[in-house]
Coordinates of C-alpha atoms in Angstrom, one line a residue:
Chain A
X22 CA -15.7 38.4 15.3
X23 CA -14.2 35.7 13.1
X24 CA -12.8 34.0 16.1
X25 CA -16.3 34.0 17.7
X26 CA -17.7 32.4 14.6
X27 CA -15.1 29.7 14.7
X28 CA -15.8 29.1 18.3
X29 CA -19.5 28.7 17.6
X30 CA -18.6 26.3 14.7
X31 CA -16.4 24.3 17.0
X32 CA -18.8 24.2 19.9
X33 CA -21.6 23.1 17.5
X34 CA -19.5 20.5 15.9
X35 CA -18.2 19.2 19.2
X36 CA -21.7 18.8 20.5
X37 CA -23.1 17.0 17.4
X38 CA -20.1 14.7 17.1
X39 CA -20.7 13.6 20.8
X40 CA -24.4 13.2 20.2
X41 CA -23.9 11.2 17.0
X42 CA -21.4 8.9 18.8
X43 CA -23.8 8.3 21.7
X44 CA -26.6 7.4 19.4
X45 CA -24.6 5.3 17.0
X46 CA -22.2 3.5 19.3
X47 CA -22.6 4.0 23.1
X48 CA -26.2 3.6 24.2
X49 CA -26.6 0.0 23.1
X50 CA -27.8 -2.6 25.7
X51 CA -24.6 -4.6 25.7
X52 CA -22.4 -1.5 26.4
X53 CA -24.6 -0.3 29.2
X54 CA -24.9 -3.7 30.9
X55 CA -21.1 -4.3 30.5
X56 CA -20.3 -0.9 31.8
X57 CA -22.3 -1.5 35.0
X58 CA -21.6 -5.2 35.6
X59 CA -17.8 -5.1 35.0
X60 CA -16.8 -3.0 38.0
X61 CA -19.3 -4.7 40.2
X62 CA -17.8 -8.1 39.2
X63 CA -14.3 -6.9 40.1
X64 CA -15.3 -5.5 43.5
X65 CA -17.5 -8.5 44.3
X66 CA -14.6 -10.9 43.6
X67 CA -12.3 -8.9 45.9
X68 CA -14.9 -8.6 48.6
X69 CA -15.5 -12.4 48.6
X70 CA -11.7 -13.0 48.9
X71 CA -11.3 -10.3 51.6
X72 CA -14.5 -9.9 53.5
X73 CA -14.5 -6.7 55.6
X74 CA -15.7 -3.2 55.2
X75 CA -17.1 -3.4 51.7
X76 CA -18.1 0.2 51.9
X77 CA -14.4 1.2 51.7
X78 CA -14.4 -0.3 48.2
X79 CA -17.0 2.1 46.9
X80 CA -14.6 4.9 45.8
X81 CA -12.6 2.3 43.9
X82 CA -15.8 0.9 42.4
X83 CA -16.8 4.3 41.1
X84 CA -13.3 5.1 39.9
X85 CA -13.2 1.8 37.9
X86 CA -16.7 2.5 36.5
X87 CA -15.8 5.9 35.2
X88 CA -12.4 4.7 33.9
X89 CA -13.9 1.8 31.8
X90 CA -17.1 3.7 31.0
X91 CA -15.3 6.7 29.4
X92 CA -12.3 5.1 27.8
X93 CA -13.4 1.6 26.5
X94 CA -15.7 2.5 23.7
X95 CA -14.0 5.8 22.9
X96 CA -10.7 4.2 22.2
X97 CA -12.4 1.8 19.7
X98 CA -14.7 4.3 18.1
X99 CA -12.0 6.7 16.8
X100 CA -9.9 3.8 15.4
X101 CA -13.0 2.2 13.9
X102 CA -14.1 5.4 12.2
X103 CA -10.6 6.1 11.0
X104 CA -10.4 2.6 9.6
X105 CA -13.7 2.8 7.6
X106 CA -13.0 6.4 6.5
X107 CA -15.8 8.0 8.6
X108 CA -13.4 10.1 10.6
X109 CA -12.5 11.8 7.4
X110 CA -16.0 13.2 7.2
X111 CA -15.4 15.0 10.5
X112 CA -12.0 16.2 9.5
X113 CA -13.5 17.7 6.3
X114 CA -16.2 19.6 8.3
X115 CA -15.6 23.1 9.6
X116 CA -14.5 21.9 13.0
X117 CA -11.0 22.2 14.3
X118 CA -9.0 19.1 15.2
X119 CA -9.1 19.9 19.0
X120 CA -12.9 20.4 18.8
X121 CA -13.3 17.1 16.9
X122 CA -11.3 15.2 19.6
X123 CA -13.2 17.1 22.3
X124 CA -16.4 15.9 20.7
X125 CA -15.2 12.3 20.8
X126 CA -14.2 12.8 24.4
X127 CA -17.5 14.4 25.3
X128 CA -19.3 11.3 24.0
X129 CA -17.1 9.0 26.1
X130 CA -17.5 11.2 29.2
X131 CA -21.3 11.4 28.8
X132 CA -21.5 7.6 28.6
X133 CA -19.1 7.1 31.5
X134 CA -20.9 9.5 33.7
X135 CA -24.3 8.0 32.9
X136 CA -23.1 4.5 33.8
X137 CA -21.3 5.8 36.9
X138 CA -24.5 7.5 38.0
X139 CA -26.3 4.2 38.0
X140 CA -23.5 2.6 40.0
X141 CA -23.4 5.6 42.4
X142 CA -27.2 5.3 43.1
X143 CA -26.9 1.5 43.7
X144 CA -23.9 2.1 46.0
X145 CA -25.6 4.8 48.0
X146 CA -28.7 2.7 48.5
X147 CA -26.9 -0.6 49.2
X148 CA -24.1 0.7 51.3
X149 CA -26.0 3.5 53.0
X150 CA -23.4 6.2 52.4
X151 CA -24.7 9.6 53.6
X152 CA -22.0 12.0 54.6
X153 CA -20.9 12.8 51.1
X154 CA -19.1 16.1 50.2
X155 CA -20.9 16.7 46.9
X156 CA -18.8 19.9 46.3
X157 CA -15.8 17.7 46.0
X158 CA -17.5 14.6 44.6
X159 CA -18.9 16.1 41.4
X160 CA -15.6 18.0 40.4
X161 CA -13.7 14.8 41.1
X162 CA -16.0 12.7 39.0
X163 CA -16.0 15.2 36.2
X164 CA -12.3 15.6 36.1
X165 CA -11.8 11.9 36.4
X166 CA -14.1 11.4 33.4
X167 CA -12.2 14.1 31.5
X168 CA -8.8 12.6 32.2
X169 CA -9.9 9.1 31.3
X170 CA -11.6 10.1 28.1
X171 CA -8.5 12.1 27.1
X172 CA -6.5 8.9 27.8
X173 CA -8.9 7.0 25.6
X174 CA -8.5 9.6 22.8
X175 CA -4.7 9.5 23.1
X176 CA -4.7 5.7 22.9
X177 CA -7.0 5.7 19.9
X178 CA -4.9 8.0 17.8
X179 CA -1.7 6.1 18.7
X180 CA -2.8 2.9 16.9
X181 CA -4.2 1.9 13.6
X182 CA -6.3 -1.2 14.3
X183 CA -9.3 -1.7 16.6
X184 CA -7.6 -4.8 18.2
X185 CA -4.5 -2.7 18.9
X186 CA -6.6 -0.1 20.6
X187 CA -8.2 -2.7 22.9
X188 CA -4.8 -4.3 23.7
X189 CA -3.1 -1.0 24.4
X190 CA -6.1 0.2 26.5
X191 CA -6.1 -3.0 28.6
X192 CA -2.3 -2.9 28.9
X193 CA -2.6 0.5 30.5
X194 CA -5.9 0.1 32.4
X195 CA -5.5 -3.3 34.1
X196 CA -2.3 -2.4 36.0
X197 CA -4.1 0.7 37.1
X198 CA -6.8 -1.4 38.7
X199 CA -4.3 -3.0 41.0
X200 CA -2.0 0.0 41.5
X201 CA -4.5 2.8 41.6
X202 CA -5.7 2.4 45.1
X203 CA -8.9 0.6 44.2
X204 CA -8.5 -2.4 46.4
X205 CA -5.4 -1.6 48.4
X206 CA -4.7 2.0 49.7
X207 CA -1.6 3.5 48.0
X208 CA -0.1 4.2 51.5
X209 CA 0.0 0.5 52.2
X210 CA 1.9 -0.4 49.1
X211 CA 5.7 -1.0 48.9
X212 CA 7.5 2.3 48.3
X213 CA 8.5 1.4 44.7
X214 CA 4.9 0.7 43.8
X215 CA 3.8 3.9 45.5
X216 CA 5.9 5.8 43.1
X217 CA 4.2 4.0 40.2
X218 CA 0.8 4.6 41.7
X219 CA 1.5 8.3 41.9
X220 CA 2.0 8.3 38.1
X221 CA -1.5 6.9 37.5
X222 CA -4.6 9.1 37.0
X223 CA -6.8 6.5 38.6
X224 CA -5.0 6.9 41.9
X225 CA -6.0 10.6 42.1
X226 CA -9.6 9.8 41.1
X227 CA -10.0 7.2 43.7
X228 CA -8.3 9.3 46.4
X229 CA -10.6 12.3 45.6
X230 CA -13.7 10.2 45.6
X231 CA -12.7 8.5 48.9
X232 CA -12.3 11.9 50.5
X233 CA -15.6 13.1 49.1
X234 CA -17.5 10.0 50.1
X235 CA -16.2 10.2 53.6
X236 CA -17.4 13.8 53.8
X237 CA -13.8 15.3 53.8
X238 CA -13.2 18.9 52.9
X239 CA -12.6 20.2 49.4
X240 CA -9.1 21.3 50.4
X241 CA -8.2 17.7 51.1
X242 CA -9.0 16.7 47.6
X243 CA -7.5 19.8 45.9
X244 CA -4.2 18.1 44.9
X245 CA -6.1 15.2 43.4
X246 CA -8.3 17.5 41.3
X247 CA -5.2 19.4 40.1
X248 CA -3.5 16.1 39.2
X249 CA -6.6 14.9 37.2
X250 CA -6.8 18.2 35.4
X251 CA -3.1 17.9 34.6
X252 CA -3.5 14.4 33.2
X253 CA -6.5 15.6 31.1
X254 CA -4.5 18.4 29.6
X255 CA -1.5 16.1 29.0
X256 CA -3.4 13.3 27.3
X257 CA -5.6 15.7 25.2
X258 CA -2.5 17.7 24.0
X259 CA -0.7 14.5 23.0
X260 CA -3.8 13.2 21.2
X261 CA -4.3 16.4 19.2
X262 CA -0.6 16.6 18.3
X263 CA -0.4 12.9 17.4
X264 CA -3.5 13.1 15.2
X265 CA -2.3 16.2 13.4
X266 CA 1.0 14.5 12.7
X267 CA -0.5 11.4 11.3
X268 CA -2.7 13.5 8.9
X269 CA 0.4 15.1 7.3
Chain B
X14 CA -16.1 35.3 -13.8
X15 CA -14.2 34.5 -10.6
X16 CA -12.4 31.1 -10.5
X17 CA -13.7 28.6 -8.0
X18 CA -10.2 27.2 -7.6
X19 CA -6.8 28.8 -8.3
X20 CA -3.7 26.7 -7.8
X21 CA -0.1 27.8 -8.1
X22 CA 2.9 25.6 -7.7
X23 CA 1.1 23.2 -5.4
X24 CA 3.5 20.5 -4.2
X25 CA 3.3 17.6 -1.8
X26 CA 6.2 15.6 -0.6
X27 CA 5.4 12.7 1.8
X28 CA 7.9 11.4 4.4
X29 CA 9.9 14.6 4.2
X30 CA 12.6 14.8 6.8
X31 CA 11.8 11.3 8.2
X32 CA 14.8 9.2 9.0
X33 CA 15.3 6.0 7.0
X34 CA 12.3 6.7 4.7
X35 CA 12.6 7.9 1.2
X36 CA 10.7 11.1 0.5
X37 CA 7.9 10.7 -2.0
X38 CA 7.0 13.5 -4.4
X39 CA 3.3 13.0 -4.8
X40 CA 2.3 16.3 -6.4
X41 CA 4.9 18.3 -8.3
X42 CA 4.4 22.1 -8.7
X43 CA 1.0 22.0 -10.4
X44 CA -0.9 25.1 -11.6
X45 CA -4.5 25.2 -12.7
X46 CA -7.7 27.1 -12.4
X47 CA -11.3 25.8 -12.1
X48 CA -14.0 28.1 -13.4
X49 CA -17.2 28.6 -11.4
X50 CA -20.0 26.3 -12.5
X51 CA -17.9 23.9 -14.6
X52 CA -17.2 20.2 -14.2
X53 CA -13.4 20.0 -14.1
X54 CA -12.0 16.5 -14.6
X55 CA -8.7 15.4 -13.0
X56 CA -7.5 12.3 -14.8
X57 CA -4.5 10.1 -14.2
X58 CA -3.4 6.6 -13.3
X59 CA -3.0 5.3 -9.8
X60 CA -0.4 7.2 -7.8
X61 CA -0.6 10.2 -10.2
X62 CA -1.4 12.5 -7.3
X63 CA -5.2 13.0 -7.8
X64 CA -6.3 12.1 -4.3
X65 CA -3.4 14.0 -2.7
X66 CA -4.4 17.1 -4.7
X67 CA -8.0 16.8 -3.4
X68 CA -6.7 16.2 0.2
X69 CA -4.6 19.4 -0.1
X70 CA -7.5 21.5 -1.6
X71 CA -9.9 20.3 1.1
X72 CA -7.6 21.0 4.0
X73 CA -7.0 17.4 5.0
X74 CA -3.3 17.6 4.4
X75 CA -0.9 20.6 4.2
X76 CA 0.9 21.4 0.9
X77 CA 4.7 21.2 1.1
X78 CA 4.9 24.2 -1.3
X79 CA 2.7 26.4 -3.4
X80 CA -0.6 28.1 -2.8
X81 CA -4.3 27.8 -3.6
X82 CA -7.3 30.0 -3.4
X83 CA -10.7 28.2 -3.1
X84 CA -13.8 30.3 -3.6
X85 CA -11.7 33.4 -2.9
X86 CA -10.2 32.1 0.4
X87 CA -6.5 31.4 0.8
X88 CA -5.9 27.7 1.6
X89 CA -3.1 28.6 4.0
X90 CA -5.2 31.2 5.7
X91 CA -8.8 30.3 6.4
X92 CA -9.4 26.6 5.9
X93 CA -12.6 26.7 8.0
X94 CA -14.2 29.1 5.5
X95 CA -13.3 26.8 2.6
X96 CA -14.6 23.7 4.5
X97 CA -17.9 25.4 5.1
X98 CA -18.4 26.0 1.4
X99 CA -17.2 22.7 -0.1
X100 CA -18.6 19.2 -0.2
X101 CA -16.3 16.3 -0.5
X102 CA -17.2 12.8 -1.7
X103 CA -14.2 10.5 -1.0
X104 CA -13.5 7.3 -3.0
X105 CA -15.1 5.1 -0.3
X106 CA -18.7 5.7 0.8
X107 CA -18.1 6.7 4.4
X108 CA -21.3 7.6 6.0
X109 CA -22.3 6.0 9.4
X110 CA -23.6 2.4 9.2
X111 CA -25.7 2.7 12.3
X112 CA -27.6 5.9 11.2
X113 CA -30.4 5.9 8.7
X114 CA -30.2 7.7 5.4
X115 CA -32.2 10.6 6.9
X116 CA -30.1 10.7 10.1
X117 CA -26.9 10.7 8.1
X118 CA -28.1 13.7 6.1
X119 CA -29.3 15.6 9.2
X120 CA -25.9 14.9 10.9
X121 CA -24.1 16.4 7.9
X122 CA -26.2 19.5 8.1
X123 CA -25.7 19.8 11.9
X124 CA -21.9 19.7 11.3
X125 CA -22.1 22.4 8.7
X126 CA -24.4 24.7 10.6
X127 CA -27.5 24.4 8.5
X128 CA -30.3 26.0 10.6
X129 CA -32.4 23.5 12.6
X130 CA -35.6 24.7 11.0
X131 CA -34.4 23.9 7.5
X132 CA -32.7 20.5 8.2
X133 CA -35.7 18.1 8.0
X134 CA -37.3 19.6 4.9
X135 CA -33.9 19.8 3.1
X136 CA -33.1 16.2 4.0
X137 CA -36.5 15.1 2.7
X138 CA -36.1 17.1 -0.5
X139 CA -32.6 15.7 -1.2
X140 CA -33.7 12.2 -0.6
X141 CA -36.6 12.6 -3.1
X142 CA -34.4 14.4 -5.6
X143 CA -31.8 11.6 -5.6
X144 CA -34.4 8.8 -5.6
X145 CA -33.6 7.7 -2.1
X146 CA -37.0 8.7 -0.6
X147 CA -38.0 5.1 -0.2
X148 CA -34.9 4.4 1.9
X149 CA -35.3 7.3 4.3
X150 CA -35.4 5.2 7.4
X151 CA -33.0 2.4 6.2
X152 CA -29.7 2.2 8.0
X153 CA -26.7 3.1 5.8
X154 CA -25.3 -0.4 6.3
X155 CA -28.3 -2.0 4.7
X156 CA -28.3 0.1 1.5
X157 CA -26.9 -1.3 -1.8
X158 CA -23.5 -0.2 -3.0
X159 CA -25.0 2.2 -5.6
X160 CA -27.4 3.7 -3.0
X161 CA -24.6 4.1 -0.5
X162 CA -22.7 6.0 -3.2
X163 CA -25.7 8.1 -4.1
X164 CA -26.3 8.9 -0.4
X165 CA -22.7 9.8 0.1
X166 CA -22.9 12.3 -2.7
X167 CA -26.2 13.6 -1.4
X168 CA -24.6 14.1 2.0
X169 CA -21.9 16.2 0.4
X170 CA -24.6 18.5 -1.0
X171 CA -26.6 18.6 2.3
X172 CA -25.2 22.1 3.2
X173 CA -25.7 23.4 -0.3
X174 CA -22.0 24.0 -1.2
X175 CA -21.0 25.9 -4.3
X176 CA -18.1 23.6 -4.9
X177 CA -18.0 19.8 -4.7
X178 CA -15.0 17.4 -4.9
X179 CA -15.8 14.0 -6.2
X180 CA -13.1 11.4 -5.9
X181 CA -13.8 8.4 -8.2
X182 CA -17.5 8.6 -7.7
X183 CA -18.5 5.7 -9.9
X184 CA -15.7 3.2 -9.2
X185 CA -17.0 -0.3 -8.5
X186 CA -20.7 0.5 -9.4
X187 CA -22.9 -1.5 -11.7
X188 CA -23.9 0.1 -15.0
X189 CA -27.3 1.4 -13.9
X190 CA -26.0 2.9 -10.6
X191 CA -23.0 4.5 -12.4
X192 CA -25.5 6.0 -15.0
X193 CA -27.7 7.4 -12.3
X194 CA -24.7 8.9 -10.6
X195 CA -23.5 10.5 -13.8
X196 CA -27.0 12.1 -14.1
X197 CA -26.6 13.4 -10.5
X198 CA -23.3 14.9 -11.4
X199 CA -24.6 16.5 -14.6
X200 CA -27.5 17.8 -12.5
X201 CA -25.0 19.6 -10.2
X202 CA -23.7 21.6 -13.1
X203 CA -27.3 22.6 -14.0
X204 CA -27.7 23.8 -10.4
X205 CA -24.6 26.0 -10.7
X206 CA -22.4 23.8 -8.5
X207 CA -18.7 23.7 -9.5
X208 CA -17.5 20.1 -9.6
X209 CA -13.9 18.9 -9.3
X210 CA -14.0 15.3 -10.5
X211 CA -11.3 12.6 -10.4
X212 CA -12.0 9.5 -12.4
X213 CA -10.3 6.5 -14.1
X214 CA -13.1 6.3 -16.6
X215 CA -12.1 8.3 -19.7
X216 CA -15.5 7.9 -21.2
X217 CA -17.1 9.3 -18.1
X218 CA -14.7 12.3 -18.1
X219 CA -15.4 12.8 -21.8
X220 CA -19.1 12.8 -21.3
X221 CA -19.3 14.9 -18.1
X222 CA -16.4 17.3 -18.0
X223 CA -16.1 20.8 -19.5
X224 CA -12.3 20.8 -19.1
X225 CA -9.8 18.1 -18.2
X226 CA -6.4 18.0 -16.6
X227 CA -4.3 15.0 -17.1
X228 CA -1.9 14.2 -14.3
X229 CA 1.0 11.8 -14.5
X230 CA 3.6 11.3 -11.8
X231 CA 2.4 14.3 -9.9
X232 CA 2.5 16.7 -12.9
X233 CA -0.1 18.1 -15.2
X234 CA 0.7 17.0 -18.7
X235 CA -2.3 18.5 -20.4
X236 CA -5.2 20.8 -19.5
X237 CA -7.9 21.9 -21.9
X238 CA -11.5 21.3 -23.1
X239 CA -12.2 17.8 -24.3
X240 CA -12.5 19.1 -27.9
X241 CA -9.2 20.9 -27.8
X242 CA -7.4 18.0 -26.2
X243 CA -8.7 15.8 -29.0
X244 CA -7.8 18.2 -31.8
X245 CA -4.3 18.6 -30.3
X246 CA -3.8 14.9 -30.4
X247 CA -4.8 14.5 -34.0
X248 CA -1.8 14.4 -36.2
X249 CA -3.4 12.9 -39.3
X250 CA -6.9 13.1 -40.7
X251 CA -8.5 9.7 -40.8
X252 CA -11.4 9.1 -43.1
X253 CA -13.4 5.9 -43.1
X254 CA -15.0 5.1 -46.4
X255 CA -17.7 2.4 -47.0
X256 CA -17.8 1.3 -50.7
X257 CA -19.7 -1.3 -52.7
X258 CA -18.3 -3.1 -55.8
X259 CA -20.1 -4.3 -58.9
X260 CA -20.8 -7.7 -57.2
X261 CA -22.6 -5.9 -54.3
X262 CA -19.7 -6.6 -51.9
X263 CA -19.5 -3.9 -49.2
X264 CA -16.1 -3.0 -47.8
X265 CA -14.9 -0.3 -45.3
X266 CA -11.4 1.2 -45.6
X267 CA -9.5 3.9 -43.7
X268 CA -7.4 6.6 -45.4
X269 CA -4.9 8.8 -43.6
X270 CA -3.5 12.2 -44.8
X271 CA -1.7 15.1 -43.3
X272 CA -3.7 17.6 -45.3
X273 CA -7.2 17.7 -43.8
X274 CA -10.6 16.1 -44.5
X275 CA -11.0 17.2 -48.1
X276 CA -7.7 15.7 -49.1
X277 CA -8.6 12.4 -47.3
X278 CA -11.9 12.2 -49.2
X279 CA -10.2 12.9 -52.5
X280 CA -7.6 10.2 -51.7
X281 CA -10.4 7.8 -50.8
X282 CA -12.3 8.4 -54.1
X283 CA -9.1 8.2 -56.1
X284 CA -8.3 4.8 -54.6
X285 CA -11.9 3.5 -54.8
X286 CA -11.1 1.7 -58.0
X287 CA -14.5 2.2 -59.6
X288 CA -16.4 1.1 -56.5
X289 CA -19.4 3.1 -55.5
X290 CA -19.0 5.2 -52.3
X291 CA -21.8 4.6 -49.8
X292 CA -20.6 6.6 -46.9
X293 CA -17.7 8.8 -45.8
X294 CA -16.9 9.3 -42.1
X295 CA -14.3 11.5 -40.6
X296 CA -12.8 9.8 -37.5
X297 CA -11.7 11.9 -34.6
X298 CA -9.5 10.7 -31.8
X299 CA -11.2 9.7 -28.5
X300 CA -10.1 11.0 -25.2
X301 CA -8.5 7.6 -24.7
X302 CA -6.3 8.3 -27.8
X303 CA -5.3 11.6 -26.2
X304 CA -4.6 9.9 -22.9
X305 CA -2.4 7.2 -24.5
X306 CA -0.5 9.8 -26.5
X307 CA 0.2 12.0 -23.5
X308 CA 0.8 9.5 -20.8
X309 CA 2.2 6.5 -22.7
X310 CA -0.3 4.4 -20.7
X311 CA -3.3 2.6 -22.1
X312 CA -6.7 3.1 -20.6
X313 CA -6.8 -0.7 -20.0
X314 CA -3.6 -0.5 -18.0
X315 CA -5.1 2.3 -15.9
X316 CA -8.3 0.4 -15.2
X317 CA -6.3 -2.8 -14.5
X318 CA -4.2 -0.9 -12.0
X319 CA -7.3 0.4 -10.4
X320 CA -8.9 -3.1 -10.1
X321 CA -5.7 -4.6 -8.8
X322 CA -5.2 -2.0 -6.1
X323 CA -8.8 -1.8 -5.1
X324 CA -8.6 1.6 -3.5
X325 CA -6.9 4.3 -5.4
X326 CA -4.3 6.3 -3.6
X327 CA -3.6 8.6 -6.5

């Protein structure tokens, strides 16, 4: 019974932390416009340089949107709140450390998925993509958002200053843009870079989205989904452990 | 009556087992009890261990040794139950800049599980009670320093906790804001809330607290009611006598004896030299005198340390 009460406390805390973050930080016009424009700008730049089948870039475009949408603000929010002491309010509440971080991740995920939905609708309309395997697409998008928000949480607890969070996040995300199969399929990369690409969560997100957007079967994306779930568990565990250690 | 807090051998060592870093003994085997419904003062200079003690008792950091029971719950067992029943006001006002006063209170209630149907009415009542009703829809960032502090204290009371920890609540406030906050704190006692208060201001502690513990270098050097602490510090009886001579010249002199008030008055009269005695006052030591005697520090030094370091880490 006690465990159930704790579970209810944690779920309630998790939800309200996410809701508060969305209202206080995420849903501001500059964040929304930047979240949508930034991936389009990247893809447009690549398409101008290499005109061809622009539709092939849509999985990468969605992967980039969910990556930046979920992790950008989240990495900053946790460091910022820690800096001004607001995170302490959450730590003092009857909410466990994993639930607190999960709440922070849920905020990032909700924002990332909302922005990605806009980009998805625009892409479907503009590029006329029809044969989508939604049964693979939605789990892929959700797991990608989960893995990237867990990455954001881990980055944010590993640093002390907001500028450090931004620098570290960009240090990790920008190589992913070029090595994660967004613009160049991983199979066409040199063998050494393929090894690096296989260690990046964006690679699996883009791969699963590519299979789903081309109407491929769920089984073809299963490995990607498993890898994304693995990354999510890894980053989340590291974030919880690191935050617990810094509190002591 | 059950104690709100029972602490036994509580100890905190920072940097323990870390390579190349000296361990720091922040709190050193302290024992004390806080009775239900009292205002318990925790006094000490910077680095004495006050904030570390609060952090341990509120579940923010784990004790290295020792045990504590808060409102009947074991600190090492069920921190969640303790957190549900305590309110904490940290040294810095740390509500959310982007949310209004009302939204901040509602968010606090959401976190602590106050039923949805009660939240709005309770937030409105608290805002009125603490004279913040006019700032209901003002963003926290736009409130004055005193109002931010008052709202931070109000937020700690949002879920109606029976125990509140206040860490340096009036530091950095102007005279009026500090006075208002002291009234708020006194009001908590009237409402039956147990208050654990750390402060640098000895006068504030003297005015508000039922009992006071003095902490120096992580150890409690004194713990008692304000009156008993003062009595214990008084080694000699001091009597201040105001006298007037035949020319109408008024003078005030102090007389000290080891034999009580009557002896001091007798001594004063004996040494009056024919002057007429206008008034006799027995002087009692202030809490500051007690503090200086027990810690070897002056109150000015303590306040200067505080001002110099900005944020206390005690």
